[in-house]
Short mmCIF file of N, CA and C in Angstrom, two decimals:
data_model
loop_
_atom_site.label_atom_id
_atom_site.label_comp_id
_atom_site.label_asym_id
_atom_site.label_seq_id
_atom_site.Cartn_x
_atom_site.Cartn_y
_atom_site.Cartn_z
N MET E 1 -69.67 32.12 194.24
CA MET E 1 -70.18 32.83 193.10
C MET E 1 -71.64 32.51 192.87
N ASP E 2 -72.38 32.36 193.92
CA ASP E 2 -73.79 32.05 193.76
C ASP E 2 -74.67 33.28 193.81
N GLY E 3 -74.08 34.48 193.73
CA GLY E 3 -74.86 35.70 193.76
C GLY E 3 -75.35 36.14 192.41
N PHE E 4 -75.02 35.41 191.34
CA PHE E 4 -75.44 35.78 190.01
C PHE E 4 -76.95 35.67 189.88
N ALA E 5 -77.54 36.64 189.21
CA ALA E 5 -78.97 36.60 188.92
C ALA E 5 -79.21 35.72 187.71
N PRO E 6 -80.40 35.12 187.59
CA PRO E 6 -80.72 34.41 186.34
C PRO E 6 -80.61 35.39 185.16
N VAL E 7 -80.10 34.91 184.05
CA VAL E 7 -79.85 35.77 182.90
C VAL E 7 -80.44 35.14 181.65
N PRO E 8 -81.12 35.94 180.80
CA PRO E 8 -81.66 35.37 179.57
C PRO E 8 -80.55 34.99 178.60
N VAL E 9 -80.73 33.85 177.93
CA VAL E 9 -79.74 33.37 176.97
C VAL E 9 -79.68 34.29 175.77
N THR E 10 -80.79 34.91 175.42
CA THR E 10 -80.86 35.72 174.21
C THR E 10 -80.06 37.01 174.31
N CYS E 11 -79.81 37.48 175.51
CA CYS E 11 -79.04 38.71 175.68
C CYS E 11 -78.61 38.84 177.13
N GLY E 12 -77.63 39.66 177.36
CA GLY E 12 -77.29 40.04 178.72
C GLY E 12 -76.24 39.19 179.40
N PHE E 13 -75.84 39.68 180.56
CA PHE E 13 -74.87 39.01 181.40
C PHE E 13 -75.06 39.51 182.82
N ASP E 14 -74.42 38.85 183.75
CA ASP E 14 -74.39 39.30 185.13
C ASP E 14 -72.94 39.32 185.56
N GLU E 15 -72.63 40.15 186.54
CA GLU E 15 -71.24 40.28 187.00
C GLU E 15 -71.22 40.27 188.52
N GLU E 16 -70.31 39.51 189.09
CA GLU E 16 -70.16 39.42 190.54
C GLU E 16 -68.69 39.55 190.91
N PRO E 17 -68.40 40.19 192.05
CA PRO E 17 -67.01 40.29 192.50
C PRO E 17 -66.55 38.98 193.15
N LEU E 18 -65.29 38.67 192.96
CA LEU E 18 -64.63 37.53 193.61
C LEU E 18 -63.39 38.09 194.28
N THR E 19 -63.31 37.96 195.61
CA THR E 19 -62.19 38.53 196.36
C THR E 19 -61.22 37.43 196.77
N ILE E 20 -59.95 37.64 196.46
CA ILE E 20 -58.88 36.73 196.86
C ILE E 20 -58.18 37.40 198.03
N GLN E 21 -58.23 36.77 199.19
CA GLN E 21 -57.67 37.31 200.42
C GLN E 21 -56.37 36.60 200.76
N ASN E 22 -55.32 37.35 201.06
CA ASN E 22 -54.07 36.76 201.54
C ASN E 22 -54.06 36.86 203.06
N SER E 23 -54.36 35.75 203.72
CA SER E 23 -54.37 35.72 205.18
C SER E 23 -53.05 35.21 205.74
N GLY E 24 -52.06 34.99 204.88
CA GLY E 24 -50.76 34.50 205.31
C GLY E 24 -49.83 35.61 205.75
N ALA E 25 -48.63 35.19 206.14
CA ALA E 25 -47.62 36.14 206.61
C ALA E 25 -46.66 36.55 205.49
N CYS E 26 -46.74 35.91 204.34
CA CYS E 26 -45.85 36.19 203.21
C CYS E 26 -46.67 36.69 202.02
N PRO E 27 -46.02 37.39 201.09
CA PRO E 27 -46.73 37.79 199.87
C PRO E 27 -47.25 36.56 199.11
N LEU E 28 -48.41 36.70 198.51
CA LEU E 28 -49.03 35.64 197.72
C LEU E 28 -48.99 36.06 196.26
N THR E 29 -48.38 35.23 195.43
CA THR E 29 -48.29 35.53 194.00
C THR E 29 -49.35 34.73 193.25
N ILE E 30 -50.27 35.44 192.61
CA ILE E 30 -51.29 34.82 191.78
C ILE E 30 -50.70 34.73 190.38
N THR E 31 -50.62 33.51 189.85
CA THR E 31 -50.02 33.30 188.53
C THR E 31 -51.05 33.14 187.41
N GLY E 32 -52.31 33.00 187.78
CA GLY E 32 -53.35 32.89 186.76
C GLY E 32 -54.71 32.68 187.36
N VAL E 33 -55.73 33.10 186.64
CA VAL E 33 -57.13 32.87 187.02
C VAL E 33 -57.84 32.42 185.75
N THR E 34 -58.42 31.22 185.79
CA THR E 34 -59.09 30.66 184.61
C THR E 34 -60.47 30.15 184.97
N SER E 35 -61.25 29.84 183.96
CA SER E 35 -62.58 29.27 184.14
C SER E 35 -62.64 27.90 183.48
N THR E 36 -63.38 26.99 184.10
CA THR E 36 -63.59 25.67 183.52
C THR E 36 -64.81 25.62 182.62
N SER E 37 -65.50 26.75 182.49
CA SER E 37 -66.76 26.80 181.75
C SER E 37 -66.80 28.02 180.86
N PRO E 38 -67.37 27.90 179.66
CA PRO E 38 -67.51 29.08 178.80
C PRO E 38 -68.55 30.07 179.32
N HIS E 39 -69.35 29.67 180.31
CA HIS E 39 -70.39 30.55 180.86
C HIS E 39 -69.82 31.58 181.83
N PHE E 40 -68.65 31.29 182.41
CA PHE E 40 -68.02 32.18 183.39
C PHE E 40 -66.68 32.65 182.85
N SER E 41 -66.38 33.94 183.02
CA SER E 41 -65.09 34.48 182.57
C SER E 41 -64.74 35.70 183.40
N LEU E 42 -63.48 36.12 183.31
CA LEU E 42 -63.07 37.35 183.98
C LEU E 42 -63.65 38.52 183.21
N ALA E 43 -64.10 39.54 183.95
CA ALA E 43 -64.72 40.70 183.33
C ALA E 43 -63.70 41.59 182.63
N ALA E 44 -62.43 41.49 183.03
CA ALA E 44 -61.40 42.33 182.44
C ALA E 44 -60.15 41.48 182.20
N VAL E 45 -59.35 41.90 181.26
CA VAL E 45 -58.09 41.22 180.99
C VAL E 45 -57.12 41.57 182.11
N MET E 46 -56.47 40.55 182.66
CA MET E 46 -55.51 40.76 183.73
C MET E 46 -54.13 40.29 183.30
N SER E 47 -53.10 40.96 183.78
CA SER E 47 -51.73 40.53 183.54
C SER E 47 -51.23 39.82 184.79
N PHE E 48 -50.62 38.68 184.59
CA PHE E 48 -50.09 37.90 185.71
C PHE E 48 -48.58 37.80 185.56
N PRO E 49 -47.87 37.67 186.67
CA PRO E 49 -48.33 37.46 188.03
C PRO E 49 -48.80 38.75 188.72
N VAL E 50 -49.63 38.56 189.75
CA VAL E 50 -50.10 39.64 190.61
C VAL E 50 -49.71 39.25 192.03
N VAL E 51 -49.08 40.16 192.75
CA VAL E 51 -48.65 39.89 194.12
C VAL E 51 -49.61 40.57 195.09
N ILE E 52 -50.11 39.78 196.06
CA ILE E 52 -51.00 40.30 197.10
C ILE E 52 -50.21 40.28 198.41
N ALA E 53 -50.04 41.43 199.01
CA ALA E 53 -49.29 41.55 200.26
C ALA E 53 -50.03 40.86 201.41
N PRO E 54 -49.31 40.45 202.45
CA PRO E 54 -49.98 39.83 203.61
C PRO E 54 -51.07 40.75 204.17
N GLY E 55 -52.23 40.19 204.42
CA GLY E 55 -53.36 40.96 204.95
C GLY E 55 -54.15 41.72 203.90
N ASP E 56 -53.67 41.77 202.67
CA ASP E 56 -54.37 42.48 201.60
C ASP E 56 -55.25 41.52 200.80
N SER E 57 -56.00 42.09 199.88
CA SER E 57 -56.87 41.27 199.03
C SER E 57 -56.90 41.86 197.62
N LEU E 58 -57.37 41.06 196.72
CA LEU E 58 -57.54 41.46 195.32
C LEU E 58 -58.95 41.06 194.92
N THR E 59 -59.71 42.01 194.40
CA THR E 59 -61.07 41.71 193.93
C THR E 59 -61.08 41.75 192.41
N ILE E 60 -61.59 40.66 191.84
CA ILE E 60 -61.75 40.59 190.39
C ILE E 60 -63.23 40.37 190.11
N ASN E 61 -63.69 40.85 188.99
CA ASN E 61 -65.09 40.66 188.62
C ASN E 61 -65.21 39.49 187.65
N VAL E 62 -66.22 38.67 187.89
CA VAL E 62 -66.48 37.50 187.07
C VAL E 62 -67.79 37.72 186.32
N HIS E 63 -67.77 37.50 185.01
CA HIS E 63 -68.97 37.60 184.17
C HIS E 63 -69.63 36.24 184.07
N PHE E 64 -70.96 36.24 184.08
CA PHE E 64 -71.75 35.07 183.76
C PHE E 64 -72.52 35.40 182.50
N VAL E 65 -72.23 34.68 181.42
CA VAL E 65 -72.92 34.85 180.14
C VAL E 65 -73.46 33.49 179.74
N PRO E 66 -74.78 33.26 179.90
CA PRO E 66 -75.31 31.94 179.59
C PRO E 66 -75.31 31.64 178.10
N LEU E 67 -74.85 30.45 177.76
CA LEU E 67 -74.85 29.99 176.38
C LEU E 67 -75.87 28.87 176.17
N ALA E 68 -76.62 28.56 177.21
CA ALA E 68 -77.63 27.51 177.16
C ALA E 68 -78.71 27.82 178.19
N ILE E 69 -79.82 27.13 178.09
CA ILE E 69 -80.94 27.29 179.02
C ILE E 69 -80.79 26.27 180.13
N GLY E 70 -81.09 26.69 181.35
CA GLY E 70 -81.07 25.78 182.49
C GLY E 70 -79.94 26.11 183.45
N PRO E 71 -79.78 25.25 184.48
CA PRO E 71 -78.71 25.49 185.44
C PRO E 71 -77.35 25.25 184.78
N LEU E 72 -76.44 26.18 185.00
CA LEU E 72 -75.12 26.12 184.38
C LEU E 72 -74.06 26.21 185.47
N ALA E 73 -73.08 25.34 185.41
CA ALA E 73 -72.05 25.30 186.45
C ALA E 73 -70.68 25.51 185.84
N GLY E 74 -69.78 26.00 186.64
CA GLY E 74 -68.41 26.17 186.24
C GLY E 74 -67.57 26.55 187.44
N ASN E 75 -66.27 26.46 187.29
CA ASN E 75 -65.35 26.82 188.37
C ASN E 75 -64.40 27.90 187.91
N ILE E 76 -64.07 28.78 188.82
CA ILE E 76 -62.96 29.71 188.62
C ILE E 76 -61.78 29.09 189.36
N VAL E 77 -60.67 28.91 188.65
CA VAL E 77 -59.49 28.28 189.24
C VAL E 77 -58.41 29.34 189.39
N ILE E 78 -57.93 29.49 190.63
CA ILE E 78 -56.91 30.48 190.96
C ILE E 78 -55.60 29.74 191.19
N ALA E 79 -54.59 30.04 190.37
CA ALA E 79 -53.26 29.43 190.51
C ALA E 79 -52.36 30.42 191.25
N SER E 80 -51.60 29.89 192.23
CA SER E 80 -50.74 30.77 193.02
C SER E 80 -49.50 30.01 193.48
N ASP E 81 -48.65 30.73 194.22
CA ASP E 81 -47.46 30.10 194.79
C ASP E 81 -47.69 29.59 196.20
N ASP E 82 -48.95 29.48 196.63
CA ASP E 82 -49.28 28.93 197.94
C ASP E 82 -48.90 27.45 197.96
N ARG E 83 -47.95 27.09 198.83
CA ARG E 83 -47.47 25.70 198.86
C ARG E 83 -48.54 24.71 199.32
N ALA E 84 -49.40 25.14 200.22
CA ALA E 84 -50.44 24.24 200.74
C ALA E 84 -51.59 24.06 199.75
N ASN E 85 -51.88 25.08 198.96
CA ASN E 85 -53.03 25.03 198.07
C ASN E 85 -52.73 25.85 196.81
N PRO E 86 -51.87 25.35 195.91
CA PRO E 86 -51.49 26.14 194.74
C PRO E 86 -52.61 26.36 193.72
N LEU E 87 -53.62 25.51 193.73
CA LEU E 87 -54.79 25.68 192.86
C LEU E 87 -56.04 25.74 193.73
N LYS E 88 -56.67 26.88 193.78
CA LYS E 88 -57.89 27.06 194.56
C LYS E 88 -59.06 27.12 193.59
N THR E 89 -60.06 26.28 193.81
CA THR E 89 -61.23 26.22 192.94
C THR E 89 -62.43 26.87 193.62
N VAL E 90 -63.07 27.80 192.92
CA VAL E 90 -64.26 28.47 193.41
C VAL E 90 -65.42 28.05 192.51
N PRO E 91 -66.38 27.27 193.04
CA PRO E 91 -67.49 26.81 192.19
C PRO E 91 -68.53 27.91 191.97
N GLY E 92 -69.21 27.81 190.83
CA GLY E 92 -70.29 28.73 190.52
C GLY E 92 -71.42 28.00 189.81
N THR E 93 -72.65 28.37 190.14
CA THR E 93 -73.82 27.78 189.49
C THR E 93 -74.84 28.90 189.28
N LYS E 94 -75.36 28.99 188.08
CA LYS E 94 -76.38 29.98 187.79
C LYS E 94 -77.36 29.44 186.77
N MET E 95 -78.38 30.21 186.51
CA MET E 95 -79.47 29.78 185.63
C MET E 95 -79.51 30.65 184.38
N GLY E 96 -79.62 30.00 183.23
CA GLY E 96 -79.88 30.71 181.98
C GLY E 96 -81.30 30.39 181.54
N TYR E 97 -82.02 31.37 181.04
CA TYR E 97 -83.38 31.11 180.56
C TYR E 97 -83.56 31.73 179.18
N ALA E 98 -84.60 31.30 178.51
CA ALA E 98 -84.77 31.63 177.10
C ALA E 98 -84.98 33.12 176.83
N GLY E 99 -85.71 33.81 177.66
CA GLY E 99 -85.96 35.22 177.41
C GLY E 99 -86.95 35.43 176.26
N VAL E 100 -87.28 36.67 175.99
CA VAL E 100 -88.20 37.02 174.91
C VAL E 100 -87.47 38.03 174.03
N LYS E 101 -87.16 37.64 172.79
CA LYS E 101 -86.37 38.50 171.89
C LYS E 101 -87.15 39.69 171.36
N ASP E 102 -88.39 39.47 170.95
CA ASP E 102 -89.17 40.51 170.30
C ASP E 102 -89.56 41.60 171.31
N PRO E 103 -89.19 42.86 171.07
CA PRO E 103 -89.49 43.94 172.02
C PRO E 103 -90.99 44.11 172.30
N GLN E 104 -91.83 44.00 171.26
CA GLN E 104 -93.26 44.16 171.47
C GLN E 104 -93.83 43.00 172.28
N GLU E 105 -93.40 41.79 171.98
CA GLU E 105 -93.85 40.62 172.73
C GLU E 105 -93.42 40.74 174.20
N ARG E 106 -92.21 41.23 174.43
CA ARG E 106 -91.71 41.41 175.79
C ARG E 106 -92.54 42.46 176.52
N ALA E 107 -92.84 43.58 175.86
CA ALA E 107 -93.66 44.63 176.47
C ALA E 107 -95.06 44.12 176.79
N ASP E 108 -95.64 43.34 175.86
CA ASP E 108 -96.97 42.76 176.10
C ASP E 108 -96.96 41.83 177.31
N LEU E 109 -95.92 41.02 177.42
CA LEU E 109 -95.80 40.09 178.54
C LEU E 109 -95.67 40.84 179.86
N ILE E 110 -94.87 41.89 179.89
CA ILE E 110 -94.71 42.69 181.11
C ILE E 110 -96.03 43.35 181.49
N ALA E 111 -96.74 43.90 180.51
CA ALA E 111 -98.03 44.53 180.78
C ALA E 111 -99.02 43.51 181.33
N TYR E 112 -99.04 42.31 180.75
CA TYR E 112 -99.93 41.26 181.23
C TYR E 112 -99.61 40.88 182.66
N LEU E 113 -98.33 40.70 182.96
CA LEU E 113 -97.93 40.30 184.31
C LEU E 113 -98.27 41.39 185.33
N LYS E 114 -98.10 42.65 184.96
CA LYS E 114 -98.47 43.74 185.87
C LYS E 114 -99.97 43.73 186.15
N GLN E 115 -100.76 43.53 185.09
CA GLN E 115 -102.21 43.50 185.24
C GLN E 115 -102.64 42.29 186.07
N ALA E 116 -102.07 41.14 185.80
CA ALA E 116 -102.45 39.92 186.50
C ALA E 116 -102.08 39.99 187.97
N THR E 117 -100.94 40.56 188.30
CA THR E 117 -100.55 40.64 189.71
C THR E 117 -101.31 41.73 190.44
N ALA E 118 -101.68 42.82 189.75
CA ALA E 118 -102.46 43.89 190.38
C ALA E 118 -103.87 43.39 190.72
N ALA E 119 -104.44 42.54 189.87
CA ALA E 119 -105.80 42.03 190.09
C ALA E 119 -105.85 41.03 191.23
N SER E 120 -104.76 40.42 191.59
CA SER E 120 -104.78 39.36 192.60
C SER E 120 -104.14 39.82 193.91
N THR E 121 -104.30 41.10 194.25
CA THR E 121 -103.70 41.60 195.48
C THR E 121 -104.50 41.21 196.71
N THR E 122 -105.75 40.79 196.54
CA THR E 122 -106.54 40.36 197.69
C THR E 122 -106.82 38.88 197.58
N CYS E 123 -106.79 38.20 198.70
CA CYS E 123 -107.08 36.77 198.76
C CYS E 123 -108.55 36.56 199.09
N LYS E 124 -109.14 35.54 198.49
CA LYS E 124 -110.55 35.24 198.76
C LYS E 124 -110.68 33.86 199.33
#
């Protein structure tokens, strides 16, 4: 889950797909999917159990909503009837930043950055 873009704490979220693949010869029953962090959650409400046929997969979307500034970590924990690995942990790390709340201040900052980068297109 490292594909999340940095997200401002003041607003917004990012969403990434997480695919659960059944590479076994028997059906895989997923009994739950949880997060160890308030920054990561499932994008939609799911009803469990969910059965994944052999060779099939299930894709769920995970939301990243930063509640603090800086690097934020959490795990998505997948519970299943897999005897070898009944709890599979998928780590995630992303960045939350302060952002600019005021629309005019944000527009001024964007205009400044465009001007500053346009002026420095040649090296001396």
